PDB file of C-alpha atoms in Angstrom:
ATOM      1  CA  MET U   1       3.359   4.006 -19.628  1.00  0.00           C
ATOM      2  CA  ALA U   2       2.636   4.706 -15.971  1.00  0.00           C
ATOM      3  CA  ASN U   3       6.349   4.977 -15.347  1.00  0.00           C
ATOM      4  CA  ALA U   4       6.774   7.586 -18.089  1.00  0.00           C
ATOM      5  CA  ALA U   5       3.790   9.611 -16.892  1.00  0.00           C
ATOM      6  CA  THR U   6       4.929   9.399 -13.273  1.00  0.00           C
ATOM      7  CA  TRP U   7       8.426  10.636 -14.009  1.00  0.00           C
ATOM      8  CA  GLN U   8       7.054  13.387 -16.220  1.00  0.00           C
ATOM      9  CA  TRP U   9       4.867  14.905 -13.491  1.00  0.00           C
ATOM     10  CA  ILE U  10       6.517  13.948 -10.201  1.00  0.00           C
ATOM     11  CA  GLY U  11       8.799  16.975 -10.280  1.00  0.00           C
ATOM     12  CA  TYR U  12       5.819  19.293 -10.627  1.00  0.00           C
ATOM     13  CA  ASN U  13       4.142  17.749  -7.586  1.00  0.00           C
ATOM     14  CA  MET U  14       7.379  17.840  -5.593  1.00  0.00           C
ATOM     15  CA  VAL U  15       7.729  21.580  -6.232  1.00  0.00           C
ATOM     16  CA  ILE U  16       4.244  22.090  -4.784  1.00  0.00           C
ATOM     17  CA  PHE U  17       5.061  19.928  -1.744  1.00  0.00           C
ATOM     18  CA  TYR U  18       8.418  21.625  -1.246  1.00  0.00           C
ATOM     19  CA  ALA U  19       6.822  25.077  -1.292  1.00  0.00           C
ATOM     20  CA  ALA U  20       4.131  23.932   1.156  1.00  0.00           C
ATOM     21  CA  LEU U  21       6.712  22.433   3.517  1.00  0.00           C
ATOM     22  CA  GLN U  22       8.722  25.650   3.416  1.00  0.00           C
ATOM     23  CA  ALA U  23       5.634  27.488   4.682  1.00  0.00           C
ATOM     24  CA  VAL U  24       5.394  25.324   7.822  1.00  0.00           C
ATOM     25  CA  PRO U  25       6.474  27.540  10.751  1.00  0.00           C
ATOM     26  CA  ARG U  26       9.781  26.513  12.334  1.00  0.00           C
ATOM     27  CA  GLU U  27       8.369  27.277  15.783  1.00  0.00           C
ATOM     28  CA  THR U  28       5.745  24.578  15.329  1.00  0.00           C
ATOM     29  CA  LEU U  29       8.355  22.011  14.351  1.00  0.00           C
ATOM     30  CA  GLU U  30      10.568  23.008  17.261  1.00  0.00           C
ATOM     31  CA  ALA U  31       7.607  22.686  19.637  1.00  0.00           C
ATOM     32  CA  ALA U  32       6.978  19.157  18.361  1.00  0.00           C
ATOM     33  CA  VAL U  33      10.613  18.228  18.991  1.00  0.00           C
ATOM     34  CA  VAL U  34      10.521  19.744  22.485  1.00  0.00           C
ATOM     35  CA  ASP U  35       7.356  17.743  23.198  1.00  0.00           C
ATOM     36  CA  GLY U  36       9.267  14.587  22.334  1.00  0.00           C
ATOM     37  CA  ALA U  37       7.965  13.842  18.827  1.00  0.00           C
ATOM     38  CA  GLY U  38      10.348  11.948  16.584  1.00  0.00           C
ATOM     39  CA  GLU U  39      10.846  12.617  12.886  1.00  0.00           C
ATOM     40  CA  LEU U  40       8.087  10.255  11.778  1.00  0.00           C
ATOM     41  CA  ARG U  41       5.620  11.580  14.337  1.00  0.00           C
ATOM     42  CA  THR U  42       6.470  15.177  13.387  1.00  0.00           C
ATOM     43  CA  ALA U  43       5.926  14.410   9.702  1.00  0.00           C
ATOM     44  CA  TRP U  44       2.644  12.567  10.286  1.00  0.00           C
ATOM     45  CA  SER U  45       1.080  14.723  13.017  1.00  0.00           C
ATOM     46  CA  VAL U  46       2.480  18.187  12.313  1.00  0.00           C
ATOM     47  CA  LYS U  47       3.665  18.601   8.736  1.00  0.00           C
ATOM     48  CA  LEU U  48       1.013  16.545   6.914  1.00  0.00           C
ATOM     49  CA  PRO U  49      -1.960  18.354   8.505  1.00  0.00           C
ATOM     50  CA  MET U  50      -0.354  21.689   7.664  1.00  0.00           C
ATOM     51  CA  ILE U  51       0.084  20.848   3.972  1.00  0.00           C
ATOM     52  CA  ARG U  52      -3.305  19.169   3.434  1.00  0.00           C
ATOM     53  CA  SER U  53      -4.414  21.744   0.884  1.00  0.00           C
ATOM     54  CA  SER U  54      -1.297  21.033  -1.196  1.00  0.00           C
ATOM     55  CA  VAL U  55      -1.961  17.288  -1.007  1.00  0.00           C
ATOM     56  CA  VAL U  56      -5.536  17.847  -2.209  1.00  0.00           C
ATOM     57  CA  LEU U  57      -4.302  20.154  -4.982  1.00  0.00           C
ATOM     58  CA  THR U  58      -1.747  17.661  -6.298  1.00  0.00           C
ATOM     59  CA  THR U  59      -4.308  14.847  -6.065  1.00  0.00           C
ATOM     60  CA  LEU U  60      -6.725  16.941  -8.099  1.00  0.00           C
ATOM     61  CA  PHE U  61      -4.109  17.793 -10.739  1.00  0.00           C
ATOM     62  CA  THR U  62      -2.994  14.169 -10.967  1.00  0.00           C
ATOM     63  CA  ALA U  63      -6.542  12.815 -11.334  1.00  0.00           C
ATOM     64  CA  VAL U  64      -7.488  15.317 -14.025  1.00  0.00           C
ATOM     65  CA  GLY U  65      -4.189  14.693 -15.808  1.00  0.00           C
ATOM     66  CA  ALA U  66      -4.806  10.944 -15.731  1.00  0.00           C
ATOM     67  CA  ILE U  67      -8.082  11.198 -17.628  1.00  0.00           C
ATOM     68  CA  GLN U  68      -6.392  13.441 -20.203  1.00  0.00           C
ATOM     69  CA  LEU U  69      -3.578  10.973 -20.929  1.00  0.00           C
ATOM     70  CA  PHE U  70      -2.598  11.211 -24.590  1.00  0.00           C
ATOM     71  CA  ASN U  71       1.116  11.687 -25.261  1.00  0.00           C
ATOM     72  CA  GLU U  72       2.503   8.597 -23.542  1.00  0.00           C
ATOM     73  CA  PRO U  73       0.140   6.029 -25.100  1.00  0.00           C
ATOM     74  CA  GLU U  74       0.386   7.721 -28.487  1.00  0.00           C
ATOM     75  CA  VAL U  75       4.186   7.564 -28.468  1.00  0.00           C
ATOM     76  CA  LEU U  76       4.214   3.960 -27.220  1.00  0.00           C
ATOM     77  CA  ARG U  77       1.528   2.938 -29.732  1.00  0.00           C
ATOM     78  CA  THR U  78       3.979   3.482 -32.583  1.00  0.00           C
ATOM     79  CA  ARG U  79       6.303   0.892 -30.971  1.00  0.00           C
ATOM     80  CA  SER U  80       3.758  -1.643 -29.717  1.00  0.00           C
ATOM     81  CA  SER U  81       0.728  -3.232 -31.277  1.00  0.00           C
ATOM     82  CA  ALA U  82      -0.664  -3.997 -27.805  1.00  0.00           C
ATOM     83  CA  ILE U  83      -1.924  -0.426 -27.392  1.00  0.00           C
ATOM     84  CA  SER U  84      -4.994   0.285 -29.459  1.00  0.00           C
ATOM     85  CA  PRO U  85      -5.529   3.694 -31.068  1.00  0.00           C
ATOM     86  CA  GLU U  86      -8.446   4.213 -28.667  1.00  0.00           C
ATOM     87  CA  TRP U  87      -6.620   3.276 -25.442  1.00  0.00           C
ATOM     88  CA  SER U  88      -7.514   6.419 -23.489  1.00  0.00           C
ATOM     89  CA  PRO U  89     -10.541   8.731 -23.731  1.00  0.00           C
ATOM     90  CA  VAL U  90      -8.509  11.471 -25.386  1.00  0.00           C
ATOM     91  CA  MET U  91      -7.087   9.019 -27.923  1.00  0.00           C
ATOM     92  CA  PHE U  92     -10.644   7.868 -28.672  1.00  0.00           C
ATOM     93  CA  ILE U  93     -11.686  11.476 -29.262  1.00  0.00           C
ATOM     94  CA  TYR U  94      -8.654  12.070 -31.473  1.00  0.00           C
ATOM     95  CA  GLN U  95      -9.383   8.957 -33.550  1.00  0.00           C
ATOM     96  CA  ALA U  96     -13.065   9.850 -33.892  1.00  0.00           C
ATOM     97  CA  ALA U  97     -12.329  13.395 -35.031  1.00  0.00           C
ATOM     98  CA  PHE U  98      -9.227  13.071 -37.196  1.00  0.00           C
ATOM     99  CA  THR U  99      -9.236   9.493 -38.478  1.00  0.00           C
ATOM    100  CA  ARG U 100     -12.940   8.683 -38.864  1.00  0.00           C
ATOM    101  CA  HIS U 101     -14.041  12.323 -39.328  1.00  0.00           C
ATOM    102  CA  ASP U 102     -16.970  11.755 -36.981  1.00  0.00           C
ATOM    103  CA  TYR U 103     -16.980  15.205 -35.419  1.00  0.00           C
ATOM    104  CA  GLY U 104     -20.304  14.720 -33.650  1.00  0.00           C
ATOM    105  CA  LEU U 105     -19.031  11.662 -31.791  1.00  0.00           C
ATOM    106  CA  ALA U 106     -15.788  13.469 -30.940  1.00  0.00           C
ATOM    107  CA  ALA U 107     -17.694  16.479 -29.637  1.00  0.00           C
ATOM    108  CA  ALA U 108     -20.026  14.325 -27.548  1.00  0.00           C
ATOM    109  CA  ALA U 109     -17.112  12.331 -26.123  1.00  0.00           C
ATOM    110  CA  SER U 110     -15.274  15.583 -25.348  1.00  0.00           C
ATOM    111  CA  LEU U 111     -18.290  16.876 -23.496  1.00  0.00           C
ATOM    112  CA  LEU U 112     -18.580  13.630 -21.512  1.00  0.00           C
ATOM    113  CA  LEU U 113     -14.872  13.824 -20.675  1.00  0.00           C
ATOM    114  CA  ALA U 114     -15.336  17.401 -19.458  1.00  0.00           C
ATOM    115  CA  VAL U 115     -18.275  16.321 -17.273  1.00  0.00           C
ATOM    116  CA  LEU U 116     -16.186  13.431 -15.917  1.00  0.00           C
ATOM    117  CA  GLY U 117     -13.356  15.843 -15.136  1.00  0.00           C
ATOM    118  CA  ALA U 118     -15.730  18.234 -13.381  1.00  0.00           C
ATOM    119  CA  ALA U 119     -17.293  15.415 -11.359  1.00  0.00           C
ATOM    120  CA  LEU U 120     -13.866  14.062 -10.412  1.00  0.00           C
ATOM    121  CA  SER U 121     -12.760  17.545  -9.368  1.00  0.00           C
ATOM    122  CA  PHE U 122     -15.900  17.972  -7.285  1.00  0.00           C
ATOM    123  CA  VAL U 123     -15.430  14.640  -5.512  1.00  0.00           C
ATOM    124  CA  ILE U 124     -11.744  15.252  -4.759  1.00  0.00           C
ATOM    125  CA  THR U 125     -12.477  18.760  -3.497  1.00  0.00           C
ATOM    126  CA  LYS U 126     -15.311  17.519  -1.265  1.00  0.00           C
ATOM    127  CA  LEU U 127     -13.174  14.696   0.134  1.00  0.00           C
ATOM    128  CA  GLY U 128     -10.325  17.145   0.641  1.00  0.00           C
ATOM    129  CA  ASN U 129     -12.583  19.529   2.549  1.00  0.00           C
ATOM    130  CA  ARG U 130     -13.847  16.658   4.707  1.00  0.00           C
ATOM    131  CA  TRP U 131     -10.253  15.645   5.424  1.00  0.00           C
ATOM    132  CA  LYS U 132      -9.452  19.262   6.323  1.00  0.00           C
ATOM    133  CA  GLU U 133     -12.289  19.371   8.869  1.00  0.00           C
ATOM    134  CA  ALA U 134     -11.207  16.120  10.565  1.00  0.00           C
TER     135      ALA U 134
END
């Protein structure tokens, strides 16, 4: 399941990283080479600090996408009895609303999932801002 989700979204993240790396000024990279930095040192000390906002953005998108996981477990559930119908929070909400017709429980769980997503976004953004200041 993780493999399917990873391959589904890795291209999206790579496009963001590629665009961020294209925005790194060539003069800065040339200066690092002139100063004697190797490829690894240039990547770690020059490129990574310059694309921090993109790293934080992709981390945020990945974390929020992880709590909204539905398609992969739902597709695999039809093939395996090891995955319960309530494997992820979104599957639980789906089962509550459309199988058990307990719309109040589904609404409450949806609200809790939204609060969890907001809290996760807040934490990642705060950690990303702290990393940016360092």
